[in-house]
């Protein structure tokens, strides 16, 4: 592989799928969802494949026990405040989050506190409605607004459990 290319790009070219939510090849790298964590030989901890460049002699493991465990833990974190009502969800089976949940393995959440409820439908323009209840803050929409349309109308507001995407 070409030195300097990101692990996720090289994997895609080789037909190796690495789970991802925030990565898009035409947007800047955010590495905030952490779903693409992989193991690198002699590495101290898993690294995000979307933000880690390939180096000469690097060995990357996408299906190792450590990589799969990291993805499962990230999935649990992303679903802490996400409703798990897949049978009645308006995505009707076309949800990447649901697909990864099913492939990573169903689990019982360790979270004992109630979920933080966020607004269900925010009108953010003539043709857009934002469902912050289902948003995992991947930031793709924010980066698209900033980098492609150059409107910069969206942003992430607040922090932690109360962070939401909205308009300025």
Tab-separated table of C-alpha atoms in Angstrom, residues 8 12 17-36 50 78 91 94-97 100 124 128 130 134-156 164-166:
chain	number	residue	atom	x	y	z
A	8	UNK	CA	-9.570	2.648	5.905
A	12	UNK	CA	-11.648	-0.351	1.032
A	17	UNK	CA	-14.877	-3.686	5.129
A	18	UNK	CA	-14.190	-1.739	8.319
A	19	UNK	CA	-17.299	-0.419	10.129
A	20	UNK	CA	-17.656	3.367	10.119
A	21	UNK	CA	-20.147	6.135	10.740
A	22	UNK	CA	-18.284	9.460	10.572
A	23	UNK	CA	-15.911	8.604	7.703
A	24	UNK	CA	-16.669	9.708	4.160
A	25	UNK	CA	-13.940	9.747	1.535
A	26	UNK	CA	-14.956	13.199	0.262
A	27	UNK	CA	-15.108	14.885	3.681
A	28	UNK	CA	-12.394	15.823	6.145
A	29	UNK	CA	-11.464	13.226	8.744
A	30	UNK	CA	-13.246	13.636	12.067
A	31	UNK	CA	-12.489	10.273	13.719
A	32	UNK	CA	-15.155	10.998	16.307
A	33	UNK	CA	-17.364	7.904	16.062
A	34	UNK	CA	-14.477	5.489	16.748
A	35	UNK	CA	-16.356	2.628	15.077
A	36	UNK	CA	-13.396	1.990	12.763
A	50	UNK	CA	-9.889	6.622	9.171
A	78	UNK	CA	-23.106	5.123	20.722
A	91	UNK	CA	-35.610	3.835	8.775
A	94	UNK	CA	-32.092	0.787	6.139
A	95	UNK	CA	-30.077	1.829	9.172
A	96	UNK	CA	-26.314	1.373	9.359
A	97	UNK	CA	-26.450	1.605	13.135
A	100	UNK	CA	-23.693	-2.895	12.849
A	124	UNK	CA	-34.134	23.219	10.241
A	128	UNK	CA	-34.997	19.355	6.306
A	130	UNK	CA	-33.520	16.802	12.072
A	134	UNK	CA	-31.602	9.161	16.602
A	135	UNK	CA	-28.452	11.195	15.921
A	136	UNK	CA	-25.139	9.663	17.048
A	137	UNK	CA	-23.197	12.880	16.380
A	138	UNK	CA	-21.066	11.488	13.575
A	139	UNK	CA	-20.770	15.106	12.342
A	140	UNK	CA	-21.042	14.204	8.649
A	141	UNK	CA	-23.892	16.669	8.120
A	142	UNK	CA	-21.958	19.435	9.895
A	143	UNK	CA	-18.840	18.781	7.797
A	144	UNK	CA	-20.941	18.612	4.592
A	145	UNK	CA	-22.505	21.998	5.377
A	146	UNK	CA	-19.097	23.482	6.120
A	147	UNK	CA	-17.006	21.896	3.356
A	148	UNK	CA	-19.359	21.237	0.433
A	149	UNK	CA	-22.207	23.748	0.555
A	150	UNK	CA	-20.014	26.251	2.436
A	151	UNK	CA	-23.106	27.456	4.287
A	152	UNK	CA	-21.911	26.407	7.729
A	153	UNK	CA	-25.459	26.460	9.025
A	154	UNK	CA	-25.117	23.408	11.278
A	155	UNK	CA	-23.045	22.924	14.393
A	156	UNK	CA	-22.742	20.711	17.453
A	164	UNK	CA	-27.004	17.961	19.780
A	165	UNK	CA	-26.709	19.110	16.190
A	166	UNK	CA	-28.620	22.255	15.391
